[in-house]
Short mmCIF file of C-alpha atoms and ligand atoms in Angstrom, two decimals:
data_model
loop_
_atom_site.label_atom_id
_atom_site.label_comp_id
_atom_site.label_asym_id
_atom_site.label_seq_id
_atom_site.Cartn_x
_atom_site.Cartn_y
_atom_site.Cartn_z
CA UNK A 1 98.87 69.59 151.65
CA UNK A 2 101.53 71.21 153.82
CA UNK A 3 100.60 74.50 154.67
CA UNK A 4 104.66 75.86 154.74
CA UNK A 5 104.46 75.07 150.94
CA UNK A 6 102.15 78.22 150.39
CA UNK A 7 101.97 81.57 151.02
CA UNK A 8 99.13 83.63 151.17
CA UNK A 9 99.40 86.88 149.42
CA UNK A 10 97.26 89.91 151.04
CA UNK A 11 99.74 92.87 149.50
CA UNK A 12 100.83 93.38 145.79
CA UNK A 13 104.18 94.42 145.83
CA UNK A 14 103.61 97.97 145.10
CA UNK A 15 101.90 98.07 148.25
CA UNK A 16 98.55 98.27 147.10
CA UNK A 17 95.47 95.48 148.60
CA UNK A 18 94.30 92.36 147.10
CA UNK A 19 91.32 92.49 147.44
CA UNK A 20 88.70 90.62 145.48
CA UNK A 21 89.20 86.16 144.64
CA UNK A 22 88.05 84.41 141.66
CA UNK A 23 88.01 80.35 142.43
CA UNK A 24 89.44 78.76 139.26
CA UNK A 25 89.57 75.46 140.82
CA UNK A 26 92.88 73.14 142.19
CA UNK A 27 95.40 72.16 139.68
CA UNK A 28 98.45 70.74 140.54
CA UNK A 29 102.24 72.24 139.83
CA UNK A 30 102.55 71.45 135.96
CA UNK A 31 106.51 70.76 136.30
CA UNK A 32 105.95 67.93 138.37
CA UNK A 33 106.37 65.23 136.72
CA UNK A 34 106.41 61.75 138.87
CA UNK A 35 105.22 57.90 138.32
CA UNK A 36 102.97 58.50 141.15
CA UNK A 37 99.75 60.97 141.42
CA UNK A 38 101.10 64.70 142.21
CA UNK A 39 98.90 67.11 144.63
CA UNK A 40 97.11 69.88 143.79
CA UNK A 41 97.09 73.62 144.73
CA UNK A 42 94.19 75.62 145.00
CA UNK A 43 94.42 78.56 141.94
CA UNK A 44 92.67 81.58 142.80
CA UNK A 45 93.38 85.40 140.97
CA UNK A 46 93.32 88.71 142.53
CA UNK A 47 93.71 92.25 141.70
CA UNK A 48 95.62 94.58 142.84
CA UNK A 49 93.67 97.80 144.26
CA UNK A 50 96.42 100.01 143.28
CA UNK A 51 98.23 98.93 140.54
CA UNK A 52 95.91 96.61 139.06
CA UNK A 53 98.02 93.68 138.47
CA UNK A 54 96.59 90.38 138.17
CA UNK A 55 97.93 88.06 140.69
CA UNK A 56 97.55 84.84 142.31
CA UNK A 57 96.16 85.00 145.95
CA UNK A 58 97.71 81.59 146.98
CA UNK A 59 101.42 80.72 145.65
CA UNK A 60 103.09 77.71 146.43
CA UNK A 61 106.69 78.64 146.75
CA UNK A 62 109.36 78.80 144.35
CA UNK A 63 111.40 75.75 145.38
CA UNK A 64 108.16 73.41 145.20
CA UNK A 65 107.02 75.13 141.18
CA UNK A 66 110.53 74.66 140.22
CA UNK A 67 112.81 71.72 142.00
CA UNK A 68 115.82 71.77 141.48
CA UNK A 69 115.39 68.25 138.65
CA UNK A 70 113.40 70.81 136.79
CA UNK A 71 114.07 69.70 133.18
CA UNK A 72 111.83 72.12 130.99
CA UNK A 73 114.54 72.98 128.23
CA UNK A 74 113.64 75.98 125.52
CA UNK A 75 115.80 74.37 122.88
CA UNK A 76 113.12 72.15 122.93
CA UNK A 77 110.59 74.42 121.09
CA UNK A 78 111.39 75.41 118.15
CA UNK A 79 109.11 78.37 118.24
CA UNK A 80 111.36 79.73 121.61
CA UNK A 81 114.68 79.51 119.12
CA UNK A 82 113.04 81.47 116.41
CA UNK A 83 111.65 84.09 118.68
CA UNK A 84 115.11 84.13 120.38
CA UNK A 85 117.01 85.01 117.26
CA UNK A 86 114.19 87.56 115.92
CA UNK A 87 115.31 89.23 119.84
CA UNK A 88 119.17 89.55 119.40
CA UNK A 89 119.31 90.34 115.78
CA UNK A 90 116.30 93.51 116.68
CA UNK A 91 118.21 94.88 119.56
CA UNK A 92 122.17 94.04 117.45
CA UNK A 93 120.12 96.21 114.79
CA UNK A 94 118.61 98.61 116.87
CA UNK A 95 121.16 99.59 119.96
CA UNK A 96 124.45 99.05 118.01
CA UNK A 97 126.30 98.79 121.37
CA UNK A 98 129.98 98.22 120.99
CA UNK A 99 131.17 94.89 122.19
CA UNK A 100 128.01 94.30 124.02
CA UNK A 101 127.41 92.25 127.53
CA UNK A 102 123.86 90.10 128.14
CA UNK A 103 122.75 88.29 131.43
CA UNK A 104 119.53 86.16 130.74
CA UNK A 105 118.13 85.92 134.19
CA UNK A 106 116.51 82.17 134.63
CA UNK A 107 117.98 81.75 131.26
CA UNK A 108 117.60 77.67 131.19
CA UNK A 109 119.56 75.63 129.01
CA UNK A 110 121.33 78.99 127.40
CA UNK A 111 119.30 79.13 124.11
CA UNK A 112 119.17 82.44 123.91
CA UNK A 113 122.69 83.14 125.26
CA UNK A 114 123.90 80.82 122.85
CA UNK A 115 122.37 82.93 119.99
CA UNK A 116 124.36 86.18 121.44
CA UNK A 117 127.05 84.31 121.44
CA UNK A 118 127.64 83.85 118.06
CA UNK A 119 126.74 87.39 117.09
CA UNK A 120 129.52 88.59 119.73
CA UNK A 121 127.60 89.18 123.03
CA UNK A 122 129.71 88.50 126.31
CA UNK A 123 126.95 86.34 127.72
CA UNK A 124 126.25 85.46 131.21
CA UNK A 125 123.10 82.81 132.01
CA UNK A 126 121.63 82.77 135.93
CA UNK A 127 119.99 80.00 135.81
CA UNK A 128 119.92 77.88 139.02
CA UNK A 129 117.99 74.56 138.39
CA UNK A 130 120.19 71.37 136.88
CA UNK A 131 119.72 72.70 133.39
CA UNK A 132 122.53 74.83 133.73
CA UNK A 133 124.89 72.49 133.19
CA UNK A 134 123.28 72.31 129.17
CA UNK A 135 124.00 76.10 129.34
CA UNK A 136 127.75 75.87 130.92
CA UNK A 137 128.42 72.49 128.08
CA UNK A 138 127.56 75.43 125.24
CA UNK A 139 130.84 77.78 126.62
CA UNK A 140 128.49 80.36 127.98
CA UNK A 141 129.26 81.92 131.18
CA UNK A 142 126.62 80.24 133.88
CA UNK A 143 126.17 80.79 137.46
CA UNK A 144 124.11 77.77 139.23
CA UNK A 145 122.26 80.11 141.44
CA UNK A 146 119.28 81.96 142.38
CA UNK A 147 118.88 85.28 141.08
CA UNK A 148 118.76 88.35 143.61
CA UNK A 149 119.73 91.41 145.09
CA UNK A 150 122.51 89.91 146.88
CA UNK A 151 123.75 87.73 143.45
CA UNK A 152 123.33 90.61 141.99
CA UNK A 153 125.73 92.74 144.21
CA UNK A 154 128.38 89.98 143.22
CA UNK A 155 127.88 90.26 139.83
CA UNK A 156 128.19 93.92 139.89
CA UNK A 157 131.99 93.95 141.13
CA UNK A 158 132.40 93.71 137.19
CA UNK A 159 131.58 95.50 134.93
CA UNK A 160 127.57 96.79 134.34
CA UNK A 161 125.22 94.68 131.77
CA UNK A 162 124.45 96.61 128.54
CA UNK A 163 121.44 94.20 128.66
CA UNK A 164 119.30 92.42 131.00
CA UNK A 165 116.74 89.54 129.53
CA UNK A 166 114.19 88.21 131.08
CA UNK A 167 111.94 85.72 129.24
CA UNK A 168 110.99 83.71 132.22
CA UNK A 169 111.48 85.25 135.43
CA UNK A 170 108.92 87.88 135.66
CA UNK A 171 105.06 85.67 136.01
CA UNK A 172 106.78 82.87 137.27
CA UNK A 173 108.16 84.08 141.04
CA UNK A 174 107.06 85.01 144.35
CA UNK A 175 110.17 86.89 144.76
CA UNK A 176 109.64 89.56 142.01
CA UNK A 177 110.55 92.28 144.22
CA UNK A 178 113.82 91.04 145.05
CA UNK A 179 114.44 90.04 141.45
CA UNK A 180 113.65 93.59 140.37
CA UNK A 181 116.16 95.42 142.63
CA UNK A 182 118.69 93.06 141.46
CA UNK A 183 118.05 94.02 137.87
CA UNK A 184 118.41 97.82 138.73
CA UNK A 185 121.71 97.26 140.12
CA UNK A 186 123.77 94.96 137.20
CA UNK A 187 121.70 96.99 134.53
CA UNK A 188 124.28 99.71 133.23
CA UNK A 189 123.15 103.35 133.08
CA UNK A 190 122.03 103.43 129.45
CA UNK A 191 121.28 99.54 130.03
CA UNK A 192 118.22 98.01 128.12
CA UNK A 193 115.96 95.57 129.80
CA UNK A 194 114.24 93.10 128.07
CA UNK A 195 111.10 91.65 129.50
CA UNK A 196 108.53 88.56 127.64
CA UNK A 197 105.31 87.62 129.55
CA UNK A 198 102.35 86.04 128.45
CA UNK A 199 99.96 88.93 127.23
CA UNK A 200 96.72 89.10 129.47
CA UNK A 201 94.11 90.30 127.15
CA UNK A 202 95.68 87.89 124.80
CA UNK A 203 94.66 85.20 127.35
CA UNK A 204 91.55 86.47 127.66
CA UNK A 205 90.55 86.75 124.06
CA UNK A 206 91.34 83.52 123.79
CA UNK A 207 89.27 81.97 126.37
CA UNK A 208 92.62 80.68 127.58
CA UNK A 209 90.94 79.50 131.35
CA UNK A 210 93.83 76.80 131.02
CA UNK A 211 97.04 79.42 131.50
CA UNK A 212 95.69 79.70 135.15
CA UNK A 213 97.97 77.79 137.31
CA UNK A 214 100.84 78.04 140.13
CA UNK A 215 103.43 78.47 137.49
CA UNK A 216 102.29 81.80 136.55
CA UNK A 217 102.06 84.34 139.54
CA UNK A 218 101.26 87.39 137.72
CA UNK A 219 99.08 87.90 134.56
CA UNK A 220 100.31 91.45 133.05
CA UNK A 221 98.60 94.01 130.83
CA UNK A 222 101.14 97.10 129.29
CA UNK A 223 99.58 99.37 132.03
CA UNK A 224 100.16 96.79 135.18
CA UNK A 225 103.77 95.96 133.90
CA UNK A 226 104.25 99.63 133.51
CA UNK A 227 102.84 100.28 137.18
CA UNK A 228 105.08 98.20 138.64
CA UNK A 229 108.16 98.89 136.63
CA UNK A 230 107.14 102.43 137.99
CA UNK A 231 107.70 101.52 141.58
CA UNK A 232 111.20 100.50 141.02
CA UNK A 233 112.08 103.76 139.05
CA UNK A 234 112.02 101.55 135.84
CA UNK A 235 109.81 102.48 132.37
CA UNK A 236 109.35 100.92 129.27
CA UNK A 237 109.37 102.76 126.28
CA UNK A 238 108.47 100.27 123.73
CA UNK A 239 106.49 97.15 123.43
CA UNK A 240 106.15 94.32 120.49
CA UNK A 241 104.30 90.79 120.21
CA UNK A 242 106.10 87.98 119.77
CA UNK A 243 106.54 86.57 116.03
CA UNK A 244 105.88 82.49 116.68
CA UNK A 245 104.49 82.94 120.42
CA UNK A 246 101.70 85.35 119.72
CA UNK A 247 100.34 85.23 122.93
CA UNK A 248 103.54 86.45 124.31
CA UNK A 249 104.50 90.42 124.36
CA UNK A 250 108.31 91.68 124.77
CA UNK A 251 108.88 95.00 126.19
CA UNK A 252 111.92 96.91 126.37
CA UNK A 253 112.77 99.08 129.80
CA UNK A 254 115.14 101.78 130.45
CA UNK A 255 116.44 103.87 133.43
CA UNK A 256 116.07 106.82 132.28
CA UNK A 257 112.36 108.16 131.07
CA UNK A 258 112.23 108.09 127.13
CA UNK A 259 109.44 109.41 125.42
CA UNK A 260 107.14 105.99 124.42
CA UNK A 261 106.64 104.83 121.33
CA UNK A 262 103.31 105.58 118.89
CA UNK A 263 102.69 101.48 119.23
CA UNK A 264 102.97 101.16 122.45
CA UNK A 265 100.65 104.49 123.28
CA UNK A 266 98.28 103.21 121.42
CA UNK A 267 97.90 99.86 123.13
CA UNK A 268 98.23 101.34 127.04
CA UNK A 269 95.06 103.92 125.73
CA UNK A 270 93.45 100.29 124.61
CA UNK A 271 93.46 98.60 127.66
CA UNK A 272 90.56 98.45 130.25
CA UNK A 273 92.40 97.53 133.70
CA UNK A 274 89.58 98.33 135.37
CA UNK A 275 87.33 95.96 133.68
CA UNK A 276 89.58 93.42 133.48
CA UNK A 277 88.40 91.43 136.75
CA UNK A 278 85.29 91.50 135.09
CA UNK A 279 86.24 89.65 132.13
CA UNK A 280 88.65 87.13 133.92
CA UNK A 281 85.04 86.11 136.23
CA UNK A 282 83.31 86.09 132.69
CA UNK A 283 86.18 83.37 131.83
CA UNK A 284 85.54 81.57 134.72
CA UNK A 285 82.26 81.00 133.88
CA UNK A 286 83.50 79.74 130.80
CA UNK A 287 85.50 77.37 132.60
CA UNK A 288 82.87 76.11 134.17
CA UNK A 289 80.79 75.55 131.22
CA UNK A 290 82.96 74.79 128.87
CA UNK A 291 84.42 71.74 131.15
CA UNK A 292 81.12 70.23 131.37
CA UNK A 293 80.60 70.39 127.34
CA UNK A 294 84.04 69.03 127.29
CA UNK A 295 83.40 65.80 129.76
CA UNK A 296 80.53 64.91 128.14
CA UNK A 297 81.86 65.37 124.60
CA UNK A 298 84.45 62.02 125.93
CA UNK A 299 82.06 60.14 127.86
CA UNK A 300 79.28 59.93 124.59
CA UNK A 301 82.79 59.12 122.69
CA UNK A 302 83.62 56.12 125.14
CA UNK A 303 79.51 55.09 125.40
CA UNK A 304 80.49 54.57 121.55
CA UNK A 305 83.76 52.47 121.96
CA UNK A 306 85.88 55.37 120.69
CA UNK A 307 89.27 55.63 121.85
CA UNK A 308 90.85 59.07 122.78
CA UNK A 309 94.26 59.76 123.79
CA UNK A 310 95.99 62.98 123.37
CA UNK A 311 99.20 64.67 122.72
CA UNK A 312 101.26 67.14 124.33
CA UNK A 313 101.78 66.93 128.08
CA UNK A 314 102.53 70.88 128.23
CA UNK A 315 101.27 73.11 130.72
CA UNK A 316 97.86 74.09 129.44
CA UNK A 317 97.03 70.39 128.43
CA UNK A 318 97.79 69.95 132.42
CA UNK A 319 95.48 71.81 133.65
CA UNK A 320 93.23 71.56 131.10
CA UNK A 321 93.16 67.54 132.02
CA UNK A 322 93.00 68.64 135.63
CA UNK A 323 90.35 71.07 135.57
CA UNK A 324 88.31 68.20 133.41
CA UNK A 325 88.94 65.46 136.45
CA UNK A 326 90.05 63.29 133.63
CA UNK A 327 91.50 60.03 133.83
CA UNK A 328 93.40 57.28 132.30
CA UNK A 329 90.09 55.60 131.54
CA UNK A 330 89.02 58.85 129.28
CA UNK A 331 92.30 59.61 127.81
CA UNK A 332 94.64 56.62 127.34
CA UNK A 333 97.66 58.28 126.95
CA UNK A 334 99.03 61.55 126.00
CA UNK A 335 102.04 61.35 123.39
CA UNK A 336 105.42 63.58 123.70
CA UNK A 337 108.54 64.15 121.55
CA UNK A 338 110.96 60.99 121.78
CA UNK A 339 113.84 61.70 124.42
CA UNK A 340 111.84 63.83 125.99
CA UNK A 341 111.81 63.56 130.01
CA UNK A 342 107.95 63.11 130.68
CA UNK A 343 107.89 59.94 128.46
CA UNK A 344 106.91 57.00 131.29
CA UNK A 345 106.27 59.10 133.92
CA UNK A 346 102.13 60.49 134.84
CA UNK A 347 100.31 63.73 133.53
CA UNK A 348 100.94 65.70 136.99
CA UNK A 349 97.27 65.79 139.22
CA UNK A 350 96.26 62.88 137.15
CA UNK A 351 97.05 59.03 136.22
CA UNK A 352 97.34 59.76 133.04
CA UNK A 353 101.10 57.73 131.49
CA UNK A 354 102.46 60.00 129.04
CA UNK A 355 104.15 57.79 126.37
CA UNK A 356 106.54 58.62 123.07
CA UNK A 357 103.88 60.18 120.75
CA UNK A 358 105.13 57.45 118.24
CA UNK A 359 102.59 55.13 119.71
CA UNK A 360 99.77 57.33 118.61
CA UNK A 361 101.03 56.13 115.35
CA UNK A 362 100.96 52.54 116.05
CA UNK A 363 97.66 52.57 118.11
CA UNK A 364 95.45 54.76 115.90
CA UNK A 365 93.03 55.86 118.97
CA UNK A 366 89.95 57.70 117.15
CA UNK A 367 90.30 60.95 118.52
CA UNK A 368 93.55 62.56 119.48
CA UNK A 369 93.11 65.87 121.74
CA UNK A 370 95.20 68.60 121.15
CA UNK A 371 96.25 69.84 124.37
CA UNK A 372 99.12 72.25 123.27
CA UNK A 373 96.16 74.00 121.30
CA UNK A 374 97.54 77.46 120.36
CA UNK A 375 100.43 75.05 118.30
CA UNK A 376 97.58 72.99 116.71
CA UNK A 377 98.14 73.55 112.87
CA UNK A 378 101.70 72.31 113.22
CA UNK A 379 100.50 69.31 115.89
CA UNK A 380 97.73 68.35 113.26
CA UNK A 381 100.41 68.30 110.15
CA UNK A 382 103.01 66.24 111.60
CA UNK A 383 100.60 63.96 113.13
CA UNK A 384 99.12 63.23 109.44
CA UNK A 385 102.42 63.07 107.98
CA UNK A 386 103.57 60.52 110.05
CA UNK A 387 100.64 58.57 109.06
CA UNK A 388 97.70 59.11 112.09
CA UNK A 389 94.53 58.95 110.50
CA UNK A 390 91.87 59.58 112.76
CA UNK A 391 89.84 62.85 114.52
CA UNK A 392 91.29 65.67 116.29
CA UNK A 393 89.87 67.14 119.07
CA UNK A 394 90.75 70.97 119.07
CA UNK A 395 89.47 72.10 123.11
CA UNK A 396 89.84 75.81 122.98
CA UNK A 397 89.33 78.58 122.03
CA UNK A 398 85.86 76.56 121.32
CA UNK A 399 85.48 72.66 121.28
CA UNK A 400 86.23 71.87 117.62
CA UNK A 401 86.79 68.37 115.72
CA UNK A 402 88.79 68.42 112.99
ZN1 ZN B 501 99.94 96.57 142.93
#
């Protein structure tokens, strides 16, 4: 591995120390998709002395966790499009802002802005990977770079956003900092910023070892997102979980300190910071076990001439395969949506060919393992109805078959 491609954190950026490591293991960059084997990057979680955020000691940089081929597109999921809609019509409802201006920071293929769009947002989409050209083809206003201070200076020669989104930018980089000053200065005075990030307790409830890789830098609770919002003169002053992506919580963020709400109150009091590095080792351990139960749940299946493959080459199912040391001889094949890009190219870390989920269908393995697990019920349905009819394997929150 080449050290230049990763930094080593030993400062949060509100200043504070990292100061204590939990190992969980090397996984490789789960947006890497190639026909060849991909490397792997060692994934290891700190805390932050002052602020308590949860944060990855070792990051491999931006530009290697998102090339610029990236071709992850949220109008692929149709959970993303319904939470998207549930967002514009609750803040058209609940700001009434006169002929209203959005910027989606990182905002892929436009999804979202798209939405606006047609309620009567002036929309703007940052969004500097190839995707953007999906975004520009949809008429919405798209700028093919990076986000930051000095974009944001640009932007700013116009006129002030009446809202700033963010549903991707805020785990995912090692330039938060620089992101966050940028945000201050296109967000107008009375501006509303919108942040989503994958709830940490959530995570943790859920025994979720497998959201634990290079993609996501930071793993927020209300009170660390809060924290550092703080640094930047930034607060939130309400909070709400997403309706399809439950693991996922949106907060809204102002400029100017409003008194926070009763829900959002009640969950800050709720949360155990402190403890929280204690229950991420607890996970780890877990991990540890749970991968063992896991590997020799598939070997007694092959012993017995069963054949597993599984579907859904998402993120989780990546390092779930990776923290497993799985290979093409235990899992044939994992299936994904026609059309889609992975089809014919390897599971990243592993030599696993991903192939169009259709020939699940056609080659009736006996057990098909659910790697996209927290979508399971819809996974299971649609892989009945189309006429599958062996086992599922179900591998968290606890090993199931179904
Ligand atoms: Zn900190």
């Amino acid at each position: 591995m080449s050290k230049t491609k990763i930094l080593k954190k030993i400062n949060c950026i509100c200043g504070g120390k990292l100061k204590k490591n939990i190992d969980f293991g090397k996984v490789p960059v789960i947006n890497d998709f190639k026909k060849k084997k991909t490397k792997k990057y060692p994934t290891v979680v700190s805390q932050c002395s002052k602020c308590l955020l949860i944060q990855l000691k070792y990051s491999a940089k931006d530009a290697v966790v998102y090339p610029r081929n990236y071709s992850y597109l949220s109008g692929d999921s149709s959970e993303k499009l319904e939470d998207y809609k549930d967002l514009i019509s609750k803040i058209t409802k609940k700001f009434k802002i006169k002929d209203p201006s959005i910027i989606d920071i990182g905002g892929n293929d436009g999804s979202l802005m798209s939405i606006a769009k047609k309620k009567g947002y002036k929309t703007t989409n940052v969004e500097p990977t190839n995707v953007s050209k999906i975004s520009r083809n949809k008429g919405i206003n798209t700028i093919k770079k990076e986000f930051n201070l000095k974009l944001a200076k640009k932007l700013n020669n116009r006129k002030k956003f009446n809202f700033v989104v963010s549903t991707n930018f805020f785990a995912h980089t090692n330039n938060l900092n620089n992101i966050i000053k940028g945000v201050n200065n296109i967000l107008d005075e009375k501006g509303i910023l919108i942040v989503e990030v994958q709830y940490l307790y959530n995570v943790l409830n859920e025994n979720g070892f497998d959201s634990f890789h290079q993609d996501h830098k930071y793993y927020y609770s209300l009170n660390s997102i809060k924290n550092i919002l703080k640094v930047f003169n930034l607060s939130i002053f309400d909070v709400e979980f997403l309706k399809k992506q439950k693991e996922i919580v949106r907060v809204y963020v102002d400029k100017n300190i409003k008194s926070e709400s009763i829900r959002l109150k009640r969950i800050l009091k709720k949360e155990n910071d402190k403890n929280v590095f204690l229950k991420i080792k607890r996970l780890n351990y877990f991990r540890k076990n749970h991968i063992l139960k896991l590997k020799k749940f598939i070997s007694n299946l092959s012993l017995q001439n069963k054949t597993v493959s599984a579907i859904s080459a998402s993120p989780r199912g990546c390092v779930l395969l990776n923290s497993c040391n799985f290979t093409k001889s235990d899992i044939k094949i994992v299936g994904e949506v026609s059309g889609s890009f992975k089809i014919n190219k390897l599971v990243p870390g592993t030599n696993i060919p991903i192939k169009d989920e259709k020939i699940l269908i056609s080659q009736q393995p006996d057990y098909i393992l659910i790697l996209a697990w927290h979508l399971k019920n819809r996974l299971i349905k649609i892989l009945i109805k189309n006429g599958y009819k062996g086992k599922f394997i179900v591998p968290l929150p606890n090993l199931k078959i179904l």
